[in-house]
C-alpha positions as semicolon CSV with decimal commas, in nm:
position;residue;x (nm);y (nm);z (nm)
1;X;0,354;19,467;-5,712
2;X;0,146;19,559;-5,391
3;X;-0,021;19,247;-5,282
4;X;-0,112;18,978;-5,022
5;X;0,140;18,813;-4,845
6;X;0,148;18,412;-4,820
7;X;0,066;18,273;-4,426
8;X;0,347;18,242;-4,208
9;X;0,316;17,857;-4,231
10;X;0,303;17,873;-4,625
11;X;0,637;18,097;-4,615
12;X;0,802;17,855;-4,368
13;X;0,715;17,578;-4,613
14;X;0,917;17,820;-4,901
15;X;1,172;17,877;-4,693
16;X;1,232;17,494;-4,603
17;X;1,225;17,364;-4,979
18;X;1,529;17,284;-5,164
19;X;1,577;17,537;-5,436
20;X;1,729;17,891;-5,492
21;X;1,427;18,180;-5,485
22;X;1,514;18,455;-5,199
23;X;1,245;18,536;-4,975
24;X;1,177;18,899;-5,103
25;X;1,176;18,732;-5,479
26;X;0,908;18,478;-5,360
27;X;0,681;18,733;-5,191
28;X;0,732;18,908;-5,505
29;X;0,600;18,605;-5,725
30;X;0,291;18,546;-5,430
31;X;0,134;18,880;-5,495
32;X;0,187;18,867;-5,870
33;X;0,008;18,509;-5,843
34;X;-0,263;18,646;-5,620
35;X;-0,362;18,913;-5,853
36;X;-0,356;18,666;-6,169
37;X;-0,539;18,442;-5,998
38;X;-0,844;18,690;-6,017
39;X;-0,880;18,613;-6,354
40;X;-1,000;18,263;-6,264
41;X;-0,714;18,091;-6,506
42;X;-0,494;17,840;-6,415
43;X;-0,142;17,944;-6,317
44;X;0,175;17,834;-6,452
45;X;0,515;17,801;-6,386
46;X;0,799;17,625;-6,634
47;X;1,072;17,489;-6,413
48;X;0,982;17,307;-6,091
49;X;1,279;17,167;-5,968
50;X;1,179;17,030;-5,603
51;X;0,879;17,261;-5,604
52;X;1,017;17,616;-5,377
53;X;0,810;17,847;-5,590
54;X;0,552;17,578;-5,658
55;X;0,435;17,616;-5,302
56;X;0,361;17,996;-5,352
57;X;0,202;17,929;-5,678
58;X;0,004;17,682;-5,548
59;X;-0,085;17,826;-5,202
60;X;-0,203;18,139;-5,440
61;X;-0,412;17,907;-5,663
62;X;-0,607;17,799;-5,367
63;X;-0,697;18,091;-5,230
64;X;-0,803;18,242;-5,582
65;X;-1,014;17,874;-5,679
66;X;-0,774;17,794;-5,967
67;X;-0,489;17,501;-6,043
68;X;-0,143;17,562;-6,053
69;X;0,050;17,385;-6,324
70;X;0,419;17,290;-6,316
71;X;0,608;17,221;-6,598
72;X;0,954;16,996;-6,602
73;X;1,106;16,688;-6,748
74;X;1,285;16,673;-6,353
75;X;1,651;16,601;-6,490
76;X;1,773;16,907;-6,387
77;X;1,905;17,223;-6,627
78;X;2,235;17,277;-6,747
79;X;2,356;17,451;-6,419
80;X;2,244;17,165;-6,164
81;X;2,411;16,904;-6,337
82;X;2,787;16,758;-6,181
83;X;3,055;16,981;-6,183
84;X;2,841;17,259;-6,166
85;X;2,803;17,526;-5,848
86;X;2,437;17,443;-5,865
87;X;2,464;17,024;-5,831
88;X;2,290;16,889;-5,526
89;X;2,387;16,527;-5,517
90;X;2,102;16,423;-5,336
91;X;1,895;16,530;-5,637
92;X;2,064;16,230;-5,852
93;X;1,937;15,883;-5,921
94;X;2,162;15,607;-5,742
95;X;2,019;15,340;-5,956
96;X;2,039;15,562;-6,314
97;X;2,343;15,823;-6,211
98;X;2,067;16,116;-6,325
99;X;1,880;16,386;-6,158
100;X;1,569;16,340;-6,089
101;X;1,419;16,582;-5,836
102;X;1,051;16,434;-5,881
103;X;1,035;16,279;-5,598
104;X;1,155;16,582;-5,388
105;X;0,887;16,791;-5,514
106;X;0,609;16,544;-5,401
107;X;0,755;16,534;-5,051
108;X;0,779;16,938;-5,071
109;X;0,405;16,981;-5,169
110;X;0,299;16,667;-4,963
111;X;0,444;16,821;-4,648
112;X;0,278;17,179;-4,746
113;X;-0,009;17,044;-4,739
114;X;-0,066;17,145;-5,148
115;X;-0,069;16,826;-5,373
116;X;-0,437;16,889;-5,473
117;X;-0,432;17,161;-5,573
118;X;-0,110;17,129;-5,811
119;X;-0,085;16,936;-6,154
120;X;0,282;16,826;-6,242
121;X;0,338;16,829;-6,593
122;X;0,644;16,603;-6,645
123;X;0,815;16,620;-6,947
124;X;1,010;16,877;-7,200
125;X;0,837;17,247;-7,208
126;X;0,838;17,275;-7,567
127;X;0,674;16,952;-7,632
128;X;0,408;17,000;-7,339
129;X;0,398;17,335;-7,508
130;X;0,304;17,244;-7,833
131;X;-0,017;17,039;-7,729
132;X;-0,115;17,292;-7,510
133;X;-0,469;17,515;-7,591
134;X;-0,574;17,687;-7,302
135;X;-0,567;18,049;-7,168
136;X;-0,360;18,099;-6,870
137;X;-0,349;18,340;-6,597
138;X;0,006;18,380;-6,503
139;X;0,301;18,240;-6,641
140;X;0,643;18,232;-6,445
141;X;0,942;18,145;-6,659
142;X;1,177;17,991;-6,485
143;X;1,346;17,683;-6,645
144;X;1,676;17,630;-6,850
145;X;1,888;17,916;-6,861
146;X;2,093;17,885;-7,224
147;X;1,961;18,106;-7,468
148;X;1,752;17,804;-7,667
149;X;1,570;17,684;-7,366
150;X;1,491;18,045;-7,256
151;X;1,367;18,118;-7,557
152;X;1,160;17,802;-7,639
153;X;0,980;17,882;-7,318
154;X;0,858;18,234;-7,403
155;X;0,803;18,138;-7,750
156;X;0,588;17,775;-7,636
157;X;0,417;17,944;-7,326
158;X;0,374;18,344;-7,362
159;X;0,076;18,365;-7,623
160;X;-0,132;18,171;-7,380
161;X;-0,102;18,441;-7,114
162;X;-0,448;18,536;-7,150
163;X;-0,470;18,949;-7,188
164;X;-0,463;19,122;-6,802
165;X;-0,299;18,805;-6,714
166;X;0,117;18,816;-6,622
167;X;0,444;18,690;-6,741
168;X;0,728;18,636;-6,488
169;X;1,026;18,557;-6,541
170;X;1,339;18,473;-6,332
171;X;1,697;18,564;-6,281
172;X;1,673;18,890;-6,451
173;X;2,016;18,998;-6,483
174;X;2,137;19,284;-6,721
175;X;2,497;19,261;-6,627
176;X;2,625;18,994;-6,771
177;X;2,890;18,986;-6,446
178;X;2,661;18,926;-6,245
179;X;2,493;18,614;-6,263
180;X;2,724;18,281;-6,460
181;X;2,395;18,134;-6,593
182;X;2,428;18,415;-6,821
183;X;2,210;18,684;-6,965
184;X;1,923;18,445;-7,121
185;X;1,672;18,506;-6,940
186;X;1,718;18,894;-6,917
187;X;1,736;18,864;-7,343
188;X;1,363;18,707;-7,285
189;X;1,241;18,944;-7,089
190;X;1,367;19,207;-7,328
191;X;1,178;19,042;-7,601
192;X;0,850;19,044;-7,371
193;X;0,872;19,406;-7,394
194;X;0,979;19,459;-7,704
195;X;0,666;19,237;-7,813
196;X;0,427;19,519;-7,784
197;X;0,200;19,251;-7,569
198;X;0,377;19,311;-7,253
199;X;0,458;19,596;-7,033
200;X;0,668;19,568;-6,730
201;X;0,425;19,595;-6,366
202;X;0,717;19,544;-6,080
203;X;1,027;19,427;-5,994
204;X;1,221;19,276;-5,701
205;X;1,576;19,145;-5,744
206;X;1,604;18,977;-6,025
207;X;1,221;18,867;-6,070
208;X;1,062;19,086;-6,299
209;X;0,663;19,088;-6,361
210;X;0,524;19,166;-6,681
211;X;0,151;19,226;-6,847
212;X;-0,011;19,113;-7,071
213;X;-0,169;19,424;-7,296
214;X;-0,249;19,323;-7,636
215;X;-0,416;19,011;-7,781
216;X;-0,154;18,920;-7,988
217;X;0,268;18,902;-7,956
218;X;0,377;19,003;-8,312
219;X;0,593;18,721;-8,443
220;X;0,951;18,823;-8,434
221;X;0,880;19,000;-8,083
């Protein structure tokens, strides 16, 4: 999706943070949350790790006068957990043995310069999900990647994608050889479509940006 690009500072801040996005994927996600941000709706993203993205979300927020909202419950998904290719250890606990990448996220807005402008929602999607009311302008999807957490985050966050406003979701990947995390989120991202609510606006690697067209997403969409 044609768009602005972040500031050279902003990207160096992306490109510093601890996480997994590729540049062309984030640039990707800044222009899709510069044109939501038009709508004057608070963005959000479900899966914040140590906040990567979260910069560009929230760099995009400020320039459009809206919050960004991050949603995670910080213990780290199925794939960052030991034994796994993903596992940082630095990530983990020493006084509990768990994740908890909280505390790297505050030092990754902190030093970008972006805490005010970000609200941390810490806890479970589906349960922050459930209380949640308001229309939102852009929602990236980008959390656990088993079939039951992809879902519950389209099902808990999607119908609040206000119409005009975008769904994005993450690690896209229709051959099931190419990515080990699976084919959730690509099943999601079918279902989007499938919906009748969304229709598909860009792509760049495995980041795939979606509209929102209709008021409604029929229920077994």
């Amino acid at each position: 999706m044609p768009g602005p690009a972040p500031k050279p500072e902003i990207l160096a801040a992306f490109e510093a943070a601890k996480g997994f996005m590729p540049v062309d994927e984030g640039l990707a996600l800044y222009a899709a949350a510069a044109e939501a941000g038009r709508l004057g709706l608070p963005l959000l993203e479900v899966g914040t790790y140590c906040g990567r993205s979260t910069i560009l979300l929230a760099d995009a927020a400020r320039e459009a006068g809206v919050t960004a909202l991050t949603v995670d419950h910080h213990r780290g998904s199925e794939e960052q957990q030991p034994g796994w290719d993903y596992h940082d250890p630095e990530t983990v606990d020493p006084e509990i043995g768990l994740m908890d990448t909280l505390p790297a996220f505050r030092r990754t807005l902190h030093k970008a310069g972006l805490e005010e402008h970000v609200v941390a929602l810490v806890g479970r999607s589906p349960q922050i999900a459930a209380i949640w009311n308001s229309p939102l302008g852009l929602v990236f999807v980008d959390g656990g990647h088993t079939d039951e957490h992809a879902n519950a985050d389209y099902e808990g966050w999607a119908p609040h994608v206000a119409a005009g406003g975008l769904l994005v979701i993450h690690d896209v990947f229709p051959d099931p050889e190419d990515e080990f995390t699976g084919q959730a989120p690509y099943r999601v991202y079918l279902r989007a479509l499938e919906s009748g609510a969304f229709t598909e606006v860009s792509v760049a690697g495995s980041l795939r940006v979606l509209q929102r067209t209709e008021a409604g997403i029929r229920a077994h969409g």
